[in-house]
Coordinates of C-alpha atoms and ligand atoms in Angstrom, one line a residue:
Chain A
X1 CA 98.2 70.9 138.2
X2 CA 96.3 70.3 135.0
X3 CA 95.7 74.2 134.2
X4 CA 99.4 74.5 135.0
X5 CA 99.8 71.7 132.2
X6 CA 97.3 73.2 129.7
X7 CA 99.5 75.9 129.7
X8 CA 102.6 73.6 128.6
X9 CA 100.3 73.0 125.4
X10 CA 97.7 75.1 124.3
X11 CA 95.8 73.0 121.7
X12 CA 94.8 70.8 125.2
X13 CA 91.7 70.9 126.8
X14 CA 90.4 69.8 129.7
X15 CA 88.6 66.9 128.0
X16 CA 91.7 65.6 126.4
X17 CA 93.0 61.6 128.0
X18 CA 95.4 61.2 130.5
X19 CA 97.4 60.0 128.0
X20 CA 97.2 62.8 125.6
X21 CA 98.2 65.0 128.5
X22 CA 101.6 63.0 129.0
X23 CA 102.2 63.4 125.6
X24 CA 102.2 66.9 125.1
X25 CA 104.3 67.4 128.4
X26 CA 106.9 65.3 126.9
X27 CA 106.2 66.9 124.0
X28 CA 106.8 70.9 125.4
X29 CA 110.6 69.7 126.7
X30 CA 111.4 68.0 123.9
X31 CA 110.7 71.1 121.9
X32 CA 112.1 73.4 124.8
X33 CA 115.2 71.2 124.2
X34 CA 115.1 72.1 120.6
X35 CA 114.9 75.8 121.2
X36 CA 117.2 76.0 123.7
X37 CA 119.7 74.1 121.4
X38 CA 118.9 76.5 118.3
X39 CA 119.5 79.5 120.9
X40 CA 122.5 78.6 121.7
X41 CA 124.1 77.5 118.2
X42 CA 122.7 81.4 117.2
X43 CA 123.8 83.2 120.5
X44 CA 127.6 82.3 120.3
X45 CA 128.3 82.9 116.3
X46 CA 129.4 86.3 115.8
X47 CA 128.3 88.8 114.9
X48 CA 126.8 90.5 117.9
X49 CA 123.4 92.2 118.2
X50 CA 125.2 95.1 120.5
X51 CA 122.8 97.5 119.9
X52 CA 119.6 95.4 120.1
X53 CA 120.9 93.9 123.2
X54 CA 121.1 97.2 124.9
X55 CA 117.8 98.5 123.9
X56 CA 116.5 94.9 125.5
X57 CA 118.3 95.8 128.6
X58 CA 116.7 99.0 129.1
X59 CA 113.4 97.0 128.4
X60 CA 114.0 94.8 131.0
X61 CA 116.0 96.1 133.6
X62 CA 114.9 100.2 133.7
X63 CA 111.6 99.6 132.7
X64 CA 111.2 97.0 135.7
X65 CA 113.3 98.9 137.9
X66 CA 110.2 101.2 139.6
X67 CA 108.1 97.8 140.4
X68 CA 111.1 95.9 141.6
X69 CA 112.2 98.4 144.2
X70 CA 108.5 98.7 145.2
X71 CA 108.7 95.3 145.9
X72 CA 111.9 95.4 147.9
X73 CA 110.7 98.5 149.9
X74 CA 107.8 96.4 150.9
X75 CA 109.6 93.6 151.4
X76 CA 112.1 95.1 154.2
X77 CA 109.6 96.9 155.9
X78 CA 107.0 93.6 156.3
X79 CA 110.4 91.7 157.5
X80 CA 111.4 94.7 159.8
X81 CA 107.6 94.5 161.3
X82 CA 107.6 90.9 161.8
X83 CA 111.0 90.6 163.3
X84 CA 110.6 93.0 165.6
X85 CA 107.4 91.5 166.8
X86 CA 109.2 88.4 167.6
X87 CA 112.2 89.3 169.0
X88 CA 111.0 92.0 170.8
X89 CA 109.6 88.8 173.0
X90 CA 112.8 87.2 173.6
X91 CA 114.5 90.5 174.3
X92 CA 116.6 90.1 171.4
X93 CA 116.0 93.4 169.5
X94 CA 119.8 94.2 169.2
X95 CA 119.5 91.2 166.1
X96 CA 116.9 93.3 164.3
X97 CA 119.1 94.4 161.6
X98 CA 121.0 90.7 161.2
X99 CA 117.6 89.2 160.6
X100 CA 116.7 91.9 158.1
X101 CA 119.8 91.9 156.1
X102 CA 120.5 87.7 156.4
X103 CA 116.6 87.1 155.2
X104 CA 116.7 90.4 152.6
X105 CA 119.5 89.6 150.7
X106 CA 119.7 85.6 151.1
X107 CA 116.1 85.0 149.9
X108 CA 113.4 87.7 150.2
X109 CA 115.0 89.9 147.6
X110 CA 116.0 87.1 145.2
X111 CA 112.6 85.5 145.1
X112 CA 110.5 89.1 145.1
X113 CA 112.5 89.9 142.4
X114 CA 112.5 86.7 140.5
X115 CA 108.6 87.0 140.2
X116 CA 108.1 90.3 140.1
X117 CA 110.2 90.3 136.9
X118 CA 108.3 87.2 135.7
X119 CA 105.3 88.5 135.7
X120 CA 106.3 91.6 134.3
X121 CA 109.0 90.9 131.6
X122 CA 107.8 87.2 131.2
X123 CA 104.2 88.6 130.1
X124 CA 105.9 91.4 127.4
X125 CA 108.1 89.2 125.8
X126 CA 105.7 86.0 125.6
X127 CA 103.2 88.8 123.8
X128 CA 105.3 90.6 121.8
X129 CA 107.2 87.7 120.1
X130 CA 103.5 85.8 120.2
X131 CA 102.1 88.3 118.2
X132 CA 105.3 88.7 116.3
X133 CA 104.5 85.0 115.5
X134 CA 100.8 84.9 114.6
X135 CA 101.1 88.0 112.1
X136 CA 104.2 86.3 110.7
X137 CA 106.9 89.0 111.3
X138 CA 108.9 86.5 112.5
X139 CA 108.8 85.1 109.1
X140 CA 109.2 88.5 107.6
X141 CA 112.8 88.7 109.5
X142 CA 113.8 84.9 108.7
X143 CA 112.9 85.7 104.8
X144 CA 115.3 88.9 104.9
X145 CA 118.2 87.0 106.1
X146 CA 117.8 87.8 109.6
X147 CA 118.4 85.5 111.9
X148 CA 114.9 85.3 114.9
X149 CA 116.8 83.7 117.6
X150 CA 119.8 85.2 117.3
X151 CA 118.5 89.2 117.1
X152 CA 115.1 88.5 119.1
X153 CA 115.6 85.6 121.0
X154 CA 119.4 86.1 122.1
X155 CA 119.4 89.3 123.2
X156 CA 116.0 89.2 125.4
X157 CA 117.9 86.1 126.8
X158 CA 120.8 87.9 127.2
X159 CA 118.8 90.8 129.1
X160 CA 117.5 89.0 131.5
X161 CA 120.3 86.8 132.8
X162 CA 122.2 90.5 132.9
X163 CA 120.1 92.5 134.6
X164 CA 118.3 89.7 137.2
X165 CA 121.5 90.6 139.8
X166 CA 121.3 94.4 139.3
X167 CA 117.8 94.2 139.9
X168 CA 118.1 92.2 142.9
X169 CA 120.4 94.4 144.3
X170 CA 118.0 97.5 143.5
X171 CA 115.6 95.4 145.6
X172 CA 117.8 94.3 148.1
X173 CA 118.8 98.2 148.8
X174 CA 115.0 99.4 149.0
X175 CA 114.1 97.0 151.8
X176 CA 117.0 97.5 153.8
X177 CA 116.3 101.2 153.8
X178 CA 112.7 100.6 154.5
X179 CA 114.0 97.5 157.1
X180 CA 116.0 100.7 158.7
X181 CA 112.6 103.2 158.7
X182 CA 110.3 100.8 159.6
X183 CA 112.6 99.7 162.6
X184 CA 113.7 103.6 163.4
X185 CA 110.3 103.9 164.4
X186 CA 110.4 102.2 166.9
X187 CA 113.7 102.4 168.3
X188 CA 115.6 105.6 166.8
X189 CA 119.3 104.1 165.1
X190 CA 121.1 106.1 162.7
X191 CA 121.9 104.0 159.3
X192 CA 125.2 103.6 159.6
X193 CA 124.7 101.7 162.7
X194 CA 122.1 99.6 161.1
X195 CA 124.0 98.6 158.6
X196 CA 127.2 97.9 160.7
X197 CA 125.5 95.7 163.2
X198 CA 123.4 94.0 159.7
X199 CA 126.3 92.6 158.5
X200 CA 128.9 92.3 161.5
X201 CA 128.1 88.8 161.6
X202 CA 128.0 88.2 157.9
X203 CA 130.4 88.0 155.0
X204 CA 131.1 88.0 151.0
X205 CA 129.7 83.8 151.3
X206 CA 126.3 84.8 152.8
X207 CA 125.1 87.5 150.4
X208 CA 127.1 86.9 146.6
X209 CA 125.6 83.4 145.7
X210 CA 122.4 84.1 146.6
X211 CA 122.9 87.5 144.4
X212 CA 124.3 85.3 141.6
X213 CA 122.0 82.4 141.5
X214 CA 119.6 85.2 140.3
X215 CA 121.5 85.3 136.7
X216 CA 119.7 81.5 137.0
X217 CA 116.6 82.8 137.5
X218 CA 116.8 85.5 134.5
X219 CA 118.2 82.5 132.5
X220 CA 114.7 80.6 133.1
X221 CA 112.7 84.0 132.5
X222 CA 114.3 84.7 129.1
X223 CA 113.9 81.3 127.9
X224 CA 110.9 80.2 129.5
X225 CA 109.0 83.8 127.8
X226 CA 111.1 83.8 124.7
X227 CA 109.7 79.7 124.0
X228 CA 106.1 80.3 124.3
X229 CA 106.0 83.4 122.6
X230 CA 108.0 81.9 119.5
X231 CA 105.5 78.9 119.7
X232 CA 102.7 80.9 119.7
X233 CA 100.0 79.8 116.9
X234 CA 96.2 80.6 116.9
X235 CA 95.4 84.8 116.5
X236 CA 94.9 87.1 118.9
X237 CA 94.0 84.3 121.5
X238 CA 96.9 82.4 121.1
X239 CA 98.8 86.0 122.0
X240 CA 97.1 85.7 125.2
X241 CA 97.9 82.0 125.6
X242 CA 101.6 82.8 125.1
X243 CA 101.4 85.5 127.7
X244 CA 99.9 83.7 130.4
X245 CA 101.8 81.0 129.9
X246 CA 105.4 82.5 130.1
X247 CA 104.5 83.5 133.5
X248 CA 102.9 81.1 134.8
X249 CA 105.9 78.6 133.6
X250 CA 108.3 80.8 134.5
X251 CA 107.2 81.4 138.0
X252 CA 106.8 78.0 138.5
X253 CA 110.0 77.0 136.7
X254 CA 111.5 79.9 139.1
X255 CA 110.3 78.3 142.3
X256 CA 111.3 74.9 141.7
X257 CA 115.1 76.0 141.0
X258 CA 115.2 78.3 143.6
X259 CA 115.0 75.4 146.1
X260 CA 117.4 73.3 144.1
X261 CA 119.6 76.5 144.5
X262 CA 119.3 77.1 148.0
X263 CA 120.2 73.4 148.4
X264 CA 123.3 73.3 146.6
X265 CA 124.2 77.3 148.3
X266 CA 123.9 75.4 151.2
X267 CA 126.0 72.7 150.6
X268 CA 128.8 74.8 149.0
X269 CA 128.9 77.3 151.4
X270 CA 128.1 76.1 154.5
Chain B
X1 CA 123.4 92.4 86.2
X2 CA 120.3 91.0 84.8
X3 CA 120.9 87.0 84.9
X4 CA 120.2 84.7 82.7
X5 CA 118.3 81.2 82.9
X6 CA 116.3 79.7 85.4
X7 CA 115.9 81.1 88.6
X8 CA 112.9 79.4 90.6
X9 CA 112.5 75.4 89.7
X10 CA 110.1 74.0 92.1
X11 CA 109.8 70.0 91.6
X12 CA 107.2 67.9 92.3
X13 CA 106.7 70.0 96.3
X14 CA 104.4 68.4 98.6
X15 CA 103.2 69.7 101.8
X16 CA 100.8 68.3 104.0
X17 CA 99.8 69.9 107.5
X18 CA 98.7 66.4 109.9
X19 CA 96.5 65.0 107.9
X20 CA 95.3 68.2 105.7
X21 CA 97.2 67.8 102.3
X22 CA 97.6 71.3 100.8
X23 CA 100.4 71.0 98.0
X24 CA 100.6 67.3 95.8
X25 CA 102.8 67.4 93.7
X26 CA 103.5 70.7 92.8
X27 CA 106.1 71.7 89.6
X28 CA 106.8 75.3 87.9
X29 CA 109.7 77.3 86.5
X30 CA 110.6 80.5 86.5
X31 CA 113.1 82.4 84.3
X32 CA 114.8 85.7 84.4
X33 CA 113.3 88.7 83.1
X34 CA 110.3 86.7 83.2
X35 CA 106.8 86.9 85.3
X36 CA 105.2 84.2 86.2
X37 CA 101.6 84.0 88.4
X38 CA 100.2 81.4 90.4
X39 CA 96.0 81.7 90.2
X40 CA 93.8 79.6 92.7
X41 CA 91.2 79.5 95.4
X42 CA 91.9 80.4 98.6
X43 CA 93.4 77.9 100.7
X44 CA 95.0 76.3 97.9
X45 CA 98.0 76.3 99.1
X46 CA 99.5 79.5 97.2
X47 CA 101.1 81.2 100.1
X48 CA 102.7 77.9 101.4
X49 CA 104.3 77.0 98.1
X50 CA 106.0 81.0 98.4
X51 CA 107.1 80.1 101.9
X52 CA 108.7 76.8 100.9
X53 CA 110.1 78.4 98.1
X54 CA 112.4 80.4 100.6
X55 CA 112.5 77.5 103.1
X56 CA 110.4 79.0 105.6
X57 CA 108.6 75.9 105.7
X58 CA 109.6 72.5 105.3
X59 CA 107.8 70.2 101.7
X60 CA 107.5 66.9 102.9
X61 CA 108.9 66.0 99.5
X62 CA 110.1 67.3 96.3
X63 CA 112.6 70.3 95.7
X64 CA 113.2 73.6 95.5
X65 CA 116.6 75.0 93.4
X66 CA 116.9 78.8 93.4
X67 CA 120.0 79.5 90.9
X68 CA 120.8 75.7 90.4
X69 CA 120.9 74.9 93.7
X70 CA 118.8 72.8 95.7
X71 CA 117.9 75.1 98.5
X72 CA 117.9 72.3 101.1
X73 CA 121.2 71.2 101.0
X74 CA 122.2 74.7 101.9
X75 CA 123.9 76.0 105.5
X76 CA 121.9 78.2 107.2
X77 CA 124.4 81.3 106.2
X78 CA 124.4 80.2 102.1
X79 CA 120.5 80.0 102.9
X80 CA 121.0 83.6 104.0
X81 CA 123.0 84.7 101.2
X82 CA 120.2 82.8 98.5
X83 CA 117.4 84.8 100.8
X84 CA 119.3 88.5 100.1
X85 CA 118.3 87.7 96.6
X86 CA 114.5 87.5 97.0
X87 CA 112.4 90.2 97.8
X88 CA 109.3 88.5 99.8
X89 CA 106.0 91.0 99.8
X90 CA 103.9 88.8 103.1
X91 CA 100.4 88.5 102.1
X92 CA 99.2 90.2 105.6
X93 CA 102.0 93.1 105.1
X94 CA 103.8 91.7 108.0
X95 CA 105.9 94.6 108.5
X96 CA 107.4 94.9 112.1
X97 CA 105.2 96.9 114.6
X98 CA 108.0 98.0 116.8
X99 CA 109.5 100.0 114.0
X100 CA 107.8 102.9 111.9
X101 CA 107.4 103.0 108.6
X102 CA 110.9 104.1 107.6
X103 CA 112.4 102.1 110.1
X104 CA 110.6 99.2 108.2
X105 CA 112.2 100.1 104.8
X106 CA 115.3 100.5 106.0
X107 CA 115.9 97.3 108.3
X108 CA 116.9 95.2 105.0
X109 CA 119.3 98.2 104.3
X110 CA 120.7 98.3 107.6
X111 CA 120.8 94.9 107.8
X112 CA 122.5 94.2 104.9
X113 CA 124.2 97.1 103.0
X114 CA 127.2 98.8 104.3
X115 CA 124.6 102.2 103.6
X116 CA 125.4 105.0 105.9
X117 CA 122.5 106.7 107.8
X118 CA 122.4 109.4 105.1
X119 CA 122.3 107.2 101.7
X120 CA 120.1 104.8 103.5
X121 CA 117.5 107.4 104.4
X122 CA 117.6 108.8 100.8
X123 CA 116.8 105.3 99.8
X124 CA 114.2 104.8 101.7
X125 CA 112.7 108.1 101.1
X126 CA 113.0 106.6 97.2
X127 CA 111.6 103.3 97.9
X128 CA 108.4 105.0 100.0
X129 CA 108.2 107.6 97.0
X130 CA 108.0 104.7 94.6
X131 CA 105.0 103.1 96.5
X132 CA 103.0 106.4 97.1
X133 CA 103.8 106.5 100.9
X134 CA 106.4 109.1 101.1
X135 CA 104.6 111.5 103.6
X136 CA 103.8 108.7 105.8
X137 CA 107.3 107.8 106.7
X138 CA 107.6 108.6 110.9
X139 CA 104.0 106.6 111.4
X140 CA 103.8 103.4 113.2
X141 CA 102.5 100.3 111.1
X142 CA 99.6 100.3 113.7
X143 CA 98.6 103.7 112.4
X144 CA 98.3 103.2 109.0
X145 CA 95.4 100.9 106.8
X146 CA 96.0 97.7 105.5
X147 CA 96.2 98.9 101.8
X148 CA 99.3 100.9 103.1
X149 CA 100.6 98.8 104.9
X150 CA 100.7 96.3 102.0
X151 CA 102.2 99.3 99.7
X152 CA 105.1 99.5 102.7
X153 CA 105.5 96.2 102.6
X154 CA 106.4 96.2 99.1
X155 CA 108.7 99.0 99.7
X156 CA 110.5 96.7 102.0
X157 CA 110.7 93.7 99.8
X158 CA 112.1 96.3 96.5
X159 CA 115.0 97.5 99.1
X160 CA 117.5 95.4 98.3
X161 CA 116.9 95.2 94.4
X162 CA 116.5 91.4 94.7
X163 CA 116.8 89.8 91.6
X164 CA 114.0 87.4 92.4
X165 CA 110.3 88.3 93.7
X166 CA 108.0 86.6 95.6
X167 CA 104.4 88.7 95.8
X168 CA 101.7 87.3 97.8
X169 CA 98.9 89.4 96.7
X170 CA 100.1 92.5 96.0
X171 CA 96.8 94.1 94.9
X172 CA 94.5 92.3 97.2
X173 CA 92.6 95.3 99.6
X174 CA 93.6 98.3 97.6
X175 CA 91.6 100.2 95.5
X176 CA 91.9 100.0 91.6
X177 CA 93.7 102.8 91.0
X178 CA 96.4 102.3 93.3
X179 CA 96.3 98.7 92.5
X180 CA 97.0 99.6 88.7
X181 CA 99.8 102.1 90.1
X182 CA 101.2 98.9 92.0
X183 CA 100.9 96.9 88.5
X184 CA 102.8 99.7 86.8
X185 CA 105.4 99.8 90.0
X186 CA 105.8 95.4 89.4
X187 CA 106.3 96.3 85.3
X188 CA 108.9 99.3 85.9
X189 CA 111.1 97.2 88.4
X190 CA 110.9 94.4 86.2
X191 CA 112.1 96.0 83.0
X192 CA 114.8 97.6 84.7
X193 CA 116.8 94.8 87.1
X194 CA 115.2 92.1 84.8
X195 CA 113.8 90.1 87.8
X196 CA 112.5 86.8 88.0
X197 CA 108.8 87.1 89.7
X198 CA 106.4 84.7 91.1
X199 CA 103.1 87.0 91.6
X200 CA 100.3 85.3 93.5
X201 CA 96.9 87.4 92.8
X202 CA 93.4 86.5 92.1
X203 CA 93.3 89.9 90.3
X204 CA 92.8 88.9 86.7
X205 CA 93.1 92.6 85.6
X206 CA 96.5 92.8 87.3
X207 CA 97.4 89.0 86.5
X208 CA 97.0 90.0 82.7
X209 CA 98.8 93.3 83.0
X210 CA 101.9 91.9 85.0
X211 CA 102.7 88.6 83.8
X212 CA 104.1 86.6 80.8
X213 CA 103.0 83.0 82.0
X214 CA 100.1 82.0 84.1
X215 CA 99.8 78.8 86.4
X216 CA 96.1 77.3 87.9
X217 CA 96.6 75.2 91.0
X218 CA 93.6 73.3 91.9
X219 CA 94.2 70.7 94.6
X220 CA 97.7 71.3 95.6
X221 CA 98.7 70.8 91.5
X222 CA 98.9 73.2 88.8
X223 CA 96.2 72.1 86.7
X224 CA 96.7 74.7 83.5
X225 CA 99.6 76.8 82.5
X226 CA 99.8 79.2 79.6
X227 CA 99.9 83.0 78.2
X228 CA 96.7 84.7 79.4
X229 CA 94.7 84.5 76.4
X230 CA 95.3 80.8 76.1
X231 CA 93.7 80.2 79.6
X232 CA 91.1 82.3 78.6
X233 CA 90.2 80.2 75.4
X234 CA 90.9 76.9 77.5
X235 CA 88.0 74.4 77.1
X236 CA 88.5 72.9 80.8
X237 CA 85.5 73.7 83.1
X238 CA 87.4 74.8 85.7
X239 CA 90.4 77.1 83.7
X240 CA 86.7 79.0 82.1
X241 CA 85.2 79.0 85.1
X242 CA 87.9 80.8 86.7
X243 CA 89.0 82.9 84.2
X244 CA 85.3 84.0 83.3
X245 CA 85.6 86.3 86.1
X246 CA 87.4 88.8 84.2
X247 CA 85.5 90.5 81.7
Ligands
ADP1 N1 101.5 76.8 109.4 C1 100.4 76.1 109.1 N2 99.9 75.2 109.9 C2 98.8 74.5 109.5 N3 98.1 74.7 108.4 C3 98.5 75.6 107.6 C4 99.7 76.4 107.9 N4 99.9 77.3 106.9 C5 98.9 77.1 106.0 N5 98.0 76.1 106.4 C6 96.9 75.6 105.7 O1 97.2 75.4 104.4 C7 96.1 75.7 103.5 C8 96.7 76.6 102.5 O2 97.0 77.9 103.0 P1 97.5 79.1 102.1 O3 98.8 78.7 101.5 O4 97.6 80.2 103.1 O5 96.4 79.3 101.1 P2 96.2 80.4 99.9 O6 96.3 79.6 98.7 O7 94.9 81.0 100.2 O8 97.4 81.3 100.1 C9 95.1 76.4 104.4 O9 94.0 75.4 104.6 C10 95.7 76.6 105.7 O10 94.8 76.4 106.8
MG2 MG1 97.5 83.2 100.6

């Protein structure tokens, strides 16, 4: 927990007093607070960064594309081999593609997603805006009129709420089609028939929230990334700092809301 | 277009980072048409006092009024509009590393200009002409030395033919016959949009070439203030010391 904490404040060190340690964790949300209030007042006054929102979309959602469906592919063929193990000891086999589907789309894919894209696109932005920082560019764009959070900030923001679904879905379409190999294997079913008996027993309510809580999960990304690389101080090491930091907070941050999520899922869809 | 009167009044800025005090009580004036430079040691404080000047920083106390008005009263978009007015050459360069050379130039334009590509790009190709760095236009900051990157940098700041500069060692790290090229560059621009400069340097050559009033700061205060010659002749231990440097 306390390397999780140095990383909420970077001048700490292990040596530093419990009560130095409280302080700086108050310290990191009360500052998050004061970002994410600046973000917004800069996100919704026009004009729009169109362009530079697009090109941040093709950062994060193409350029992650490749590893996220790597990670769904694996995903649905791990799930495929473990379901089959167990349910191939109850005689239930005929459920094979319900479990796939119901524990793909509902939570595998969201989560594998969520961190794969953490790590990824929380690592590039909290070291390309910490560098931005240290070798004052940042400054060099505030002192020609140009407003940081609004054409850095926003749009990377932006990005990742936008493309967290699409990916998901990417992810979510790579394991079941692995799920289907994996489980073809062993006993031969064309995909259409996979699919069918997937989600005969499911509807819209099982799979869209799930999908749509992911725009949450892009939310904390962006933030999470875009904070510590703006608060970067410190050189070179303080670029590493920021980097490291975004995903570890953002992973964590990711976990944490994803069971709050599920809960309230739960609750309103029942 | 030249203006007339006062365009820079810093009074009485202080700045302190925790307990580190780096401005005291700091108080200069600069005029249109008119070149003033700020001498000192490093870490005096010179590059801070630039920053406040445009309110990228925060003084602790005392103000800054850039045409007669007091900069921290101002919205974030009339902040905006004061900042088109000031062309800000970063003492590190600080030109973006996403974006080449050109790119670099022309973000101001882009920005704020109504240019189309074409105009823009002959403006650019000016601006990089001006500064020596016309064939290195498609490179990436990353690829280029510090000198040049500096002589970008200033290409950047001249795009908008702000009527007030800020230079943060503009001749620091190149070698003297570019740096007397930059000089002549600072002189042209001047004479011709009758700008209102505040030059930081510890170039003596350059600081008596360029400007038409010299400030000291020692100690977060400007300590001695005067022509060149008359800081040359001052009897103050430290204003000699200093100045004795140049030959
Ligand atoms: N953002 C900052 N945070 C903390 N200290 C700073 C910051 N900016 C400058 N300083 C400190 O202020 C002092 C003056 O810096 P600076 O203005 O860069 O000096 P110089 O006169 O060489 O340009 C230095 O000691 C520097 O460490
Ligand atoms: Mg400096």
């Amino acid at each position: 927990m306390h390397s999780v904490l140095s990383n909420l404040n970077s001048r700490m060190t292990v040596f530093d007093t419990p009560k130095r340690v409280a302080y700086s964790f108050f310290e990191w949300f009360g500052e998050l607070g004061v970002f994410c209030a600046r973000l917004l007042r800069s996100a919704v006054a026009p004009p729009y960064e169109g362009r530079e929102l697009l090109r941040q979309m093709d950062e994060v959602g193409t350029k992650s594309l490749p590893l996220v469906a790597a990670a769904g592919a694996a995903t649905g063929a791990v799930i495929a081999l473990q379901t089959h193990a167990s349910l191939a000891r109850f005689g239930a086999t005929s459920l094979i593609p319900a479990v796939i589907f119901h524990s793909l789309l509902e939570e595998s894919g969201p989560i594998i997603t969520g961190l794969m894209v953490a790590g990824r696109v929380g690592a590039a932005i909290g070291a390309e805006l910490g560098s931005m920082k240290v070798t004052e560019q940042i400054d060099a764009m505030e002192a020609s009129a140009v407003d940081p959070f609004k054409y850095l900030v926003a749009t990377r923001v932006v990005a990742c709420v936008l493309m967290m679904p699409l990916l998901t879905l990417s992810a979510d379409l790579c394991g079941v089609l692995t799920g289907w190999l994996m489980t073809s294997l062993t006993d031969p079913v064309s995909l259409t028939l996979f699919v069918d008996s997937g989600l005969r027993h499911a509807d819209f309510n099982d799979f869209l929230p799930p999908t749509f809580k992911t725009l949450v999960f892009g939310l904390i990304i962006g933030v999470i990334a875009c904070f510590q690389g703006m608060r970067t101080r410190g050189g070179a090491t303080g670029v590493g700092k920021a980097a490291t930091g975004s995903v570890v907070l953002s992973s964590l941050f990711l976990v944490v809301a994803d069971v709050l999520l599920v809960k309230i899922i739960l609750a309103l869809f029942p | 277009m030249p203006r007339e009167g006062t365009a820079v009044e810093v009074k009485q800025l202080r700045k302190s980072f925790g307990a580190q005090r780096v401005l005291s009580g700091i108080n200069l004036k600069v005029a249109y048409g008119e070149t003033l430079t700020v001498l000192g040691r490093s870490g005096t404080g010179k590059s801070v006092l630039l920053k406040l000047i445009v309110g990228l920083q925060t003084p602790d106390s005392g103000s800054v009024t850039i045409d007669g008005q007091d900069i921290a009263g101002l919205s974030p978009r009339d902040l905006n509009e004061v900042r088109k007015a000031i062309g800000f050459l970063f003492q590190h360069a600080a030109l973006y590393d996403s974006l080449s050379v050109e790119d670099n130039v022309g973000f101001p334009l882009q920005r704020h200009t109504s240019m189309s590509a074409s105009e823009r790009k002959e403006r650019v190709a000016q601006l990089l002409r001006q500064v020596g760095m016309e064939e290195h236009g498609r490179k990436m900051p990353a690829q280029i030395s510090g000198g040049m990157q500096k002589r970008v940098a200033l290409a950047r700041a001249l795009a908008l033919e702000p009527r007030i500069l800020l230079f943060d060692e503009p001749t620091t790290g190149l070698d003297p016959i570019t740096a007397s090229g930059i000089d002549e560059l600072i002189l042209q621009v001047q004479k011709r949009q009758g700008n209102a400069s505040i030059v930081v340097t510890h170039d003596l050559h350059s600081a008596r070439t360029i400007s038409d009033r010299l400030i000291l700061v020692l100690e977060g205060q400007a300590v001695a203030e005067g022509s060149y010659d008359e800081l040359k002749q001052s009897q103050d231990e430290f204003v000699s010391r200093f100045m004795a440097q140049a030959a």
